[in-house]
Tab-separated table of C-alpha atoms in Angstrom:
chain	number	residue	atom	x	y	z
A	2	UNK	CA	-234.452	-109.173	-142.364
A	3	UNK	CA	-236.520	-110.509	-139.257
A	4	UNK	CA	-235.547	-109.529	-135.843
A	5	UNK	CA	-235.584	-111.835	-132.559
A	6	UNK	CA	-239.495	-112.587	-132.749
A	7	UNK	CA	-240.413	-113.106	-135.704
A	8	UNK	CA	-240.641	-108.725	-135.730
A	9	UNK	CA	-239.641	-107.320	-139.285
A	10	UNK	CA	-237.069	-104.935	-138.543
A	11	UNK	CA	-237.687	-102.652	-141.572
A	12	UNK	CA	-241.105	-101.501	-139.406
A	13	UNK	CA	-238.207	-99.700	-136.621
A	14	UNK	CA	-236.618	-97.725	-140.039
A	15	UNK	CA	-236.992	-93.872	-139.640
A	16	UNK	CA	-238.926	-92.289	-142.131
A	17	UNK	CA	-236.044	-89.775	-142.501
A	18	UNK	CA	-232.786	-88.694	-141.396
A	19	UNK	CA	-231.909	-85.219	-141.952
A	20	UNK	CA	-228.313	-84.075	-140.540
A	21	UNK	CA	-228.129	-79.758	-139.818
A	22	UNK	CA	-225.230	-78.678	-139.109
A	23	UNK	CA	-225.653	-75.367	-136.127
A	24	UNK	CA	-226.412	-72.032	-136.161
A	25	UNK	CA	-223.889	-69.029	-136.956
A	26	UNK	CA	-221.104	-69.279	-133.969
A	27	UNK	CA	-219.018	-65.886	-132.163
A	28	UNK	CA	-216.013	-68.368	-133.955
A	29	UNK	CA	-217.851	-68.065	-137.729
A	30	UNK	CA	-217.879	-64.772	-136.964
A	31	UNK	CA	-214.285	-64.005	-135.802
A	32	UNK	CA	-212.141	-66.768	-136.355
A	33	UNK	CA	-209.684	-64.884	-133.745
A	34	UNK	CA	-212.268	-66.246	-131.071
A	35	UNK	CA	-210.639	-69.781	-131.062
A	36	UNK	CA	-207.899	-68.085	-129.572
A	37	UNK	CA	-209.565	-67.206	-126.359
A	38	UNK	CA	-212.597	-69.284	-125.749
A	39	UNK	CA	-212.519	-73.409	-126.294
A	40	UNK	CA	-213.954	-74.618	-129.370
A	41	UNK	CA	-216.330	-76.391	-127.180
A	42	UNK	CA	-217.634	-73.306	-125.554
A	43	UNK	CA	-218.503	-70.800	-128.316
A	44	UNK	CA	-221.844	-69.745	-128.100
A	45	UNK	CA	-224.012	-68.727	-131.112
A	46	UNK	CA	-224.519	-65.097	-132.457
A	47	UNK	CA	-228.075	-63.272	-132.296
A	48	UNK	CA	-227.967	-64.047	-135.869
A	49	UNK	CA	-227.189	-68.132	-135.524
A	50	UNK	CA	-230.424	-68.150	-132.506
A	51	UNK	CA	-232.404	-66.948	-135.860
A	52	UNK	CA	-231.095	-69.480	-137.985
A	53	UNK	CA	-232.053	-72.270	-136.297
A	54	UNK	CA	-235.369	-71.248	-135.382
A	55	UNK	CA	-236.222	-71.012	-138.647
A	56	UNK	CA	-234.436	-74.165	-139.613
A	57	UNK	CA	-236.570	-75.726	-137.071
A	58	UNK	CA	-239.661	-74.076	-139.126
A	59	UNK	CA	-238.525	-75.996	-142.544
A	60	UNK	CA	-237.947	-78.880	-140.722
A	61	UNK	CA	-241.003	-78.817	-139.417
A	62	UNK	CA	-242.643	-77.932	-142.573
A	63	UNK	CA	-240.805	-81.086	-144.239
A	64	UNK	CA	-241.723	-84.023	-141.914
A	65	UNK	CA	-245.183	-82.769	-141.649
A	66	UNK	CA	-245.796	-81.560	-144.809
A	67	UNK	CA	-247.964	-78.235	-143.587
A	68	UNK	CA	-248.408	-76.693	-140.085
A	69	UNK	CA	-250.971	-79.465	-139.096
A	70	UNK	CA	-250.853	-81.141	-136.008
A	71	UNK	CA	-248.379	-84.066	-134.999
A	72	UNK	CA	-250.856	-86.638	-134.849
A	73	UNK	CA	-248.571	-89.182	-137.412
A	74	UNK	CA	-245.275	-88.486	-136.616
A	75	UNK	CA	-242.365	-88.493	-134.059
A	76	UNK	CA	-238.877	-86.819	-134.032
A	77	UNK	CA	-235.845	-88.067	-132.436
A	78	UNK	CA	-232.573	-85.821	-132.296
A	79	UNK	CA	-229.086	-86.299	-131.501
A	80	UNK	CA	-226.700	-83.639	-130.667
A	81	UNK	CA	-223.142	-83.012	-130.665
A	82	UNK	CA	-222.225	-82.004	-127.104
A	83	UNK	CA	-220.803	-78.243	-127.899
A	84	UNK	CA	-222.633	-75.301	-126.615
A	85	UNK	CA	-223.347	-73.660	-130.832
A	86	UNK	CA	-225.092	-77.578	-131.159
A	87	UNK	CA	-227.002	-77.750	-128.080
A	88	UNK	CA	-228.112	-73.890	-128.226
A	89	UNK	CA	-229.089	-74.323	-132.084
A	90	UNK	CA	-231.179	-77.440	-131.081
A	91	UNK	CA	-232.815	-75.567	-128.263
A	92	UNK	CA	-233.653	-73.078	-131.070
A	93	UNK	CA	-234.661	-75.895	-133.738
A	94	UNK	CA	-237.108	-78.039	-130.846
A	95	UNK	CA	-239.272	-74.789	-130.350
A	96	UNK	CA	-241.066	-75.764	-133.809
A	97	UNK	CA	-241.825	-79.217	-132.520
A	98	UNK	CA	-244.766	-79.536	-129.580
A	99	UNK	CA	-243.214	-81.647	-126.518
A	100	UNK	CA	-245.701	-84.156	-127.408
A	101	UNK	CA	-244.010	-85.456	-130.765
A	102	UNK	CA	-240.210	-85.331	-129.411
A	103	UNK	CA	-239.561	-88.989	-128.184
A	104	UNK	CA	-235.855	-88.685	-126.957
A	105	UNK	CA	-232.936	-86.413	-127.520
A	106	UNK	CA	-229.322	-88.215	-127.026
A	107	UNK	CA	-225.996	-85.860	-126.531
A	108	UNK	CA	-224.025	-87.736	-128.856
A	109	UNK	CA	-219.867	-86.936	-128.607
A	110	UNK	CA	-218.474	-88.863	-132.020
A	111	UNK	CA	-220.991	-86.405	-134.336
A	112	UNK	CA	-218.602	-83.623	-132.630
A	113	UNK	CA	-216.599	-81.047	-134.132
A	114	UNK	CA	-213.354	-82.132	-135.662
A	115	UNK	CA	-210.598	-81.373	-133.217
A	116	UNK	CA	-208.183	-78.604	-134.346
A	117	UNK	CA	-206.118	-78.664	-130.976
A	118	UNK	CA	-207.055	-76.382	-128.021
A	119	UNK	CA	-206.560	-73.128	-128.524
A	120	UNK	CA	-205.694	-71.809	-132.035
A	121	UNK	CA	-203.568	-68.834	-132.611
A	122	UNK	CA	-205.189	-67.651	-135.804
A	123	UNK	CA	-202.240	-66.228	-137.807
A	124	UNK	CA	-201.036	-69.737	-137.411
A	125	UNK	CA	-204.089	-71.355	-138.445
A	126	UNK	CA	-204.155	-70.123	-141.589
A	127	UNK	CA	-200.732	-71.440	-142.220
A	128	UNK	CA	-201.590	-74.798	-141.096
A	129	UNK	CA	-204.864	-74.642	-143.262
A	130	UNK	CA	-203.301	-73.783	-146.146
A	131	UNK	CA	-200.960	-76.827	-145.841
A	132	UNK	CA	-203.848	-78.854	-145.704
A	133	UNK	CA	-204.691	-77.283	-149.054
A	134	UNK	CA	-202.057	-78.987	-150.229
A	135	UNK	CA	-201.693	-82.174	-148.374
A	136	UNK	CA	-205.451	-82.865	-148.542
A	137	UNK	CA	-208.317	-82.399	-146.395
A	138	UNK	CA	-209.197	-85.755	-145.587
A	139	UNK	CA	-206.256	-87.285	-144.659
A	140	UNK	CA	-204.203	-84.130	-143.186
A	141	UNK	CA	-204.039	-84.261	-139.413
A	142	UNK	CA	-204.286	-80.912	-137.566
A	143	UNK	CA	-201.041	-80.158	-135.035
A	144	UNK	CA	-202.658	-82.033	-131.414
A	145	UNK	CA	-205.894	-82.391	-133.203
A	146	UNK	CA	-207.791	-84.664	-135.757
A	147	UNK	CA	-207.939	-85.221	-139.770
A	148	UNK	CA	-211.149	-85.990	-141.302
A	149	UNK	CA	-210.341	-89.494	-141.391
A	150	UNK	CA	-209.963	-89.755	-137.645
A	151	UNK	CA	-213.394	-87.771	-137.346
A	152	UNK	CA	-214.450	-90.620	-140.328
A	153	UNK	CA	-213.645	-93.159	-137.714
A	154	UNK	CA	-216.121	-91.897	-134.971
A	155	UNK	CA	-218.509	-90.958	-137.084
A	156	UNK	CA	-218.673	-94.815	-138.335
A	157	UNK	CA	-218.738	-95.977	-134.530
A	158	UNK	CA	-221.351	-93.561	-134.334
A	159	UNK	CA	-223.330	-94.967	-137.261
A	160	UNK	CA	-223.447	-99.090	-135.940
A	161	UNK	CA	-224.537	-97.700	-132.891
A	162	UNK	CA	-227.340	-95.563	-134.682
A	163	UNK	CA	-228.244	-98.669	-136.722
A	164	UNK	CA	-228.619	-101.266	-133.322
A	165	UNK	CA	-230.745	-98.139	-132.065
A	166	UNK	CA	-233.116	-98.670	-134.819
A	167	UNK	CA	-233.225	-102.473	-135.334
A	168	UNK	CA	-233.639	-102.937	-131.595
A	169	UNK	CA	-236.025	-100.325	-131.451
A	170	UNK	CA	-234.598	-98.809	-128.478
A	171	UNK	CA	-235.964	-95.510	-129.550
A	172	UNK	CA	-239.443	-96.744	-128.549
A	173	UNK	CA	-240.569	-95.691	-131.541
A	174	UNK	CA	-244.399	-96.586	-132.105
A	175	UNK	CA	-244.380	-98.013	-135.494
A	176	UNK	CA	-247.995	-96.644	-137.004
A	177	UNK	CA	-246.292	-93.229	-136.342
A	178	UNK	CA	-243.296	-92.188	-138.751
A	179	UNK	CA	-240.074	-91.909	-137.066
A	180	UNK	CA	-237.576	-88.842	-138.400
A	181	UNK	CA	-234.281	-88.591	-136.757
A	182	UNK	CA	-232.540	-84.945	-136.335
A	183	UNK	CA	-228.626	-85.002	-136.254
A	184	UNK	CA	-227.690	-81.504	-135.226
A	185	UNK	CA	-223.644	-81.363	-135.855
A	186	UNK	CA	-220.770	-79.321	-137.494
A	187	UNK	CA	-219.973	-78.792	-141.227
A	188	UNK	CA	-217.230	-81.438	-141.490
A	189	UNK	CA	-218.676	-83.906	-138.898
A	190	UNK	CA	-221.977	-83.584	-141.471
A	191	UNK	CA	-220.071	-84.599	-144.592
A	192	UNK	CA	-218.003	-87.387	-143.043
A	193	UNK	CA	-222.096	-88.883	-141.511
A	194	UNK	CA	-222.914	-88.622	-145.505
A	195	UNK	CA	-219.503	-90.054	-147.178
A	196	UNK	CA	-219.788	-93.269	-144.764
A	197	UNK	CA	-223.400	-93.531	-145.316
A	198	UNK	CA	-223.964	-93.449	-149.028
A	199	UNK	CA	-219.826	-94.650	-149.579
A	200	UNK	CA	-218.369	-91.674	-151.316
A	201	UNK	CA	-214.749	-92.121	-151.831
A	202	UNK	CA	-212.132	-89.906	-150.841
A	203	UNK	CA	-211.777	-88.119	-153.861
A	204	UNK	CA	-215.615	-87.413	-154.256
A	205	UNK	CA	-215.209	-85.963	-150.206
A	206	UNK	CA	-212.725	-83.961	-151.565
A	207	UNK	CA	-215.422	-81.444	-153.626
A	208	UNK	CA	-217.796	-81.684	-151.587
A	209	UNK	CA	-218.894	-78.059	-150.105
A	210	UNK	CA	-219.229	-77.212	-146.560
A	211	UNK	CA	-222.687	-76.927	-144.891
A	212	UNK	CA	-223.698	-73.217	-144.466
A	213	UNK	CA	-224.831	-72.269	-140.986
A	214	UNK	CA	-228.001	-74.184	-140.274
A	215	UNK	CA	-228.314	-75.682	-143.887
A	216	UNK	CA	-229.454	-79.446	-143.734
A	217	UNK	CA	-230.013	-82.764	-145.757
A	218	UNK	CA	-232.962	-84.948	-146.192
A	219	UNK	CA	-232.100	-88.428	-146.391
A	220	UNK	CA	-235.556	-90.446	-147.368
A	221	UNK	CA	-236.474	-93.485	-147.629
A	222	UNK	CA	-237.191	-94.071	-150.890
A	223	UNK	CA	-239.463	-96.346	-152.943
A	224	UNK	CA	-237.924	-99.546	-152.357
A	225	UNK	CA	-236.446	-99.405	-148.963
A	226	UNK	CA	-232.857	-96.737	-148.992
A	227	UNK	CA	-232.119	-93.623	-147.930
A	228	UNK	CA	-231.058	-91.308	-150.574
A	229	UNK	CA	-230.928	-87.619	-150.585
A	230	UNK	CA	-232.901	-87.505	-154.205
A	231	UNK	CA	-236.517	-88.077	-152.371
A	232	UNK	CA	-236.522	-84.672	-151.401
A	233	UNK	CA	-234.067	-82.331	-152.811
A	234	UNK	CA	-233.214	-81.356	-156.661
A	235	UNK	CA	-230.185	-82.245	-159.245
A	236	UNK	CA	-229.389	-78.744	-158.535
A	237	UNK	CA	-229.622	-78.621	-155.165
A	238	UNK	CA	-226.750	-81.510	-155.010
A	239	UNK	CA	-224.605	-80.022	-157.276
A	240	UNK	CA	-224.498	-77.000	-155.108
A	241	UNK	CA	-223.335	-79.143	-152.562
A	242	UNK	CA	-220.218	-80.760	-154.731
A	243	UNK	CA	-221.690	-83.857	-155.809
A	244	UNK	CA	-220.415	-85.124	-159.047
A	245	UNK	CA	-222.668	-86.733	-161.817
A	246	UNK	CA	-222.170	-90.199	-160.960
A	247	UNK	CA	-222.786	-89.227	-157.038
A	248	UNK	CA	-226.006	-87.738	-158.070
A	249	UNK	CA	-226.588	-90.617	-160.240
A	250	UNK	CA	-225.938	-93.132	-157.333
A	251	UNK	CA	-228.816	-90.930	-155.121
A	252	UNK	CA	-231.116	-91.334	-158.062
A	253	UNK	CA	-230.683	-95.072	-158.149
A	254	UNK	CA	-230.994	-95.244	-154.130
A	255	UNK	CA	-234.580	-93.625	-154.539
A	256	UNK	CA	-235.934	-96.947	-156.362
A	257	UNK	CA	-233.961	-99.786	-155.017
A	258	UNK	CA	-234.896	-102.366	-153.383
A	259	UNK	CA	-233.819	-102.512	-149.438
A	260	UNK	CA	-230.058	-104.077	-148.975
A	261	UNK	CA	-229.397	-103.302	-152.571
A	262	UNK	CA	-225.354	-103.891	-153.455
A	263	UNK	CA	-224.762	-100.832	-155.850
A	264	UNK	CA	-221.089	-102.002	-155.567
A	265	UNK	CA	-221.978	-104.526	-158.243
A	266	UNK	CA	-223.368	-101.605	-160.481
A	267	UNK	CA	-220.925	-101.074	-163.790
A	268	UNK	CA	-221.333	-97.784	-163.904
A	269	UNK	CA	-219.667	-97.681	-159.984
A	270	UNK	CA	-217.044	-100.013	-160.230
A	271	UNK	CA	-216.381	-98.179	-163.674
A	272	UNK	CA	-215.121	-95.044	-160.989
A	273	UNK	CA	-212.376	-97.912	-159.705
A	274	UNK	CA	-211.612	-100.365	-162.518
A	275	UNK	CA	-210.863	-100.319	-166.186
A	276	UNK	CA	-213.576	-101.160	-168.574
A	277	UNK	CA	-213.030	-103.924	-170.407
A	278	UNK	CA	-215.574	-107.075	-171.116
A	279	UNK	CA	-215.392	-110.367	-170.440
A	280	UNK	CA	-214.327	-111.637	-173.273
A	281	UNK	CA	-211.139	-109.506	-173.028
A	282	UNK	CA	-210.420	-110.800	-169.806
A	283	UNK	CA	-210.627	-114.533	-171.005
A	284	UNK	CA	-208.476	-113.603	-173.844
A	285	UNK	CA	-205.460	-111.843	-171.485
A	286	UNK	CA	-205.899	-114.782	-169.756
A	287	UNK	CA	-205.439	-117.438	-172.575
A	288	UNK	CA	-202.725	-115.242	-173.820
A	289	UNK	CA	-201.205	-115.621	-170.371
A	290	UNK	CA	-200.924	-118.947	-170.445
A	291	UNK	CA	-199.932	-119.567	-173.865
A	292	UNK	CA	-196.905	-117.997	-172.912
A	293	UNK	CA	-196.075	-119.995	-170.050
């Protein structure tokens, strides 16, 4: 992959990516809060201003690997443009000296998903447990969004993020490495992964919610892709709802070469297709035509 140039574009590729979704909200805490104040509004609780400072300490502690200077790395974040995302980046920042923080960008597709206005909580919990039922990716809240629609924006969000990079319009100095910070929401989080790494539907459908200020590290691994295996455990991931074969598929990511196709993989298109060989193939199609 060469840019305009002659310039390798793998140079511009963040180091990491790690997505944190905010602190505790006055909403987490009382759901009845939706009710009053709009979703965009709710401010954190004493408790989610703690979180993310210390989030912003094991962030810290992850890019630079002890409390050392930032003399070999930069950070980049992007925010989702409610007050809980703004306030827990404020929080998350204080661990990083001005000096290493090369742009922040208020980014509205990594936003929460829209439930509609102002929710009446008695019939919230009606409406959520249709959703139960009907399925949380595709079922569309009354005025608001499904997690497909948020899937949309989040994609839009994602070519945009990737023309960032190969263009370097981050101004990134390439002898420094470049980690990106996506402070978002729970959902907004897992729909930024599921696009990313191509989860189906069903495997969105386990997967857990973020806790308050919990985040992922997606690395670059040996041979050029992200995958969240670099830095955290087996365990860790199937905390988080991911199945065997997702796990698997992160494990693979760590050693492959850049622009890798694990569509092709057997073991993937296994999770879509039945398995049968070749030679069973030519055979049903012989047979077909025999019989013609």
């Amino acid at each position: 992959m060469i840019e305009h140039g002659g310039v390798d574009r793998h140079k511009f590729l963040p180091k990491r990516i790690i997505i944190i979704r905010h602190g505790e909200s006055e909403g987490n805490r009382d759901g009845t809060t939706y009710s009053t104040v709009p979703d965009h509004q709710i401010a954190l609780t004493h408790q989610g201003i703690q979180q993310a400072r210390l989030a912003g300490t094991q962030i810290r502690k992850v890019i630079s690997g002890s409390d050392s200077a930032p003399d070999d790395w930069k950070v980049y974040f992007y925010v989702s443009p409610y007050t809980r995302t703004r306030s827990s980046l404020r929080e998350i920042a204080k661990s990083f000296p001005r000096k290493c923080v090369i742009g922040v960008r208020e980014e509205c597709r990594i936003r929460e998903q829209d439930f509609g206005n102002f929710q009446v909580s008695e019939e919230m919990k009606v409406i959520k447990d249709v959703r139960q039922r009907f399925g949380r990716f595709f079922y569309r809240f009354p005025e608001g969004e499904s997690a497909a629609d948020v899937y949309d924006r989040v994609s839009s969000f994602l070519e945009s993020l990737w023309r960032d990079i190969d263009m370097n319009r981050l101004n990134h100095d390439t002898s420094l490495d470049l980690n990106l910070i996506i402070v978002s929401h729970g959902l907004a989080s897992r729909v930024f992964l599921m696009k990313w790494f191509k989860w189906t539907v069903e495997q969105f459908e386990y997967l857990h919610n973020f806790e308050n200020c919990e985040f992922r590290v997606m690395q670059l691994g040996l041979g050029g892709e992200y995958s969240l295996a670099v830095h955290h455990s087996d365990e860790e991931m199937q905390q988080w709802g991911l199945s065997p074969e997702m796990i698997a598929g992160q494990k693979w990511r760590a050693h492959a070469p850049r622009d890798a196709n694990m569509e092709k993989l057997p073991w993937y298109l296994d999770g879509f297709l039945d398995h049968v060989s070749d030679d069973d193939v030519d055979k049903k199609v012989e047979n077909n035509v025999s019989s013609c």
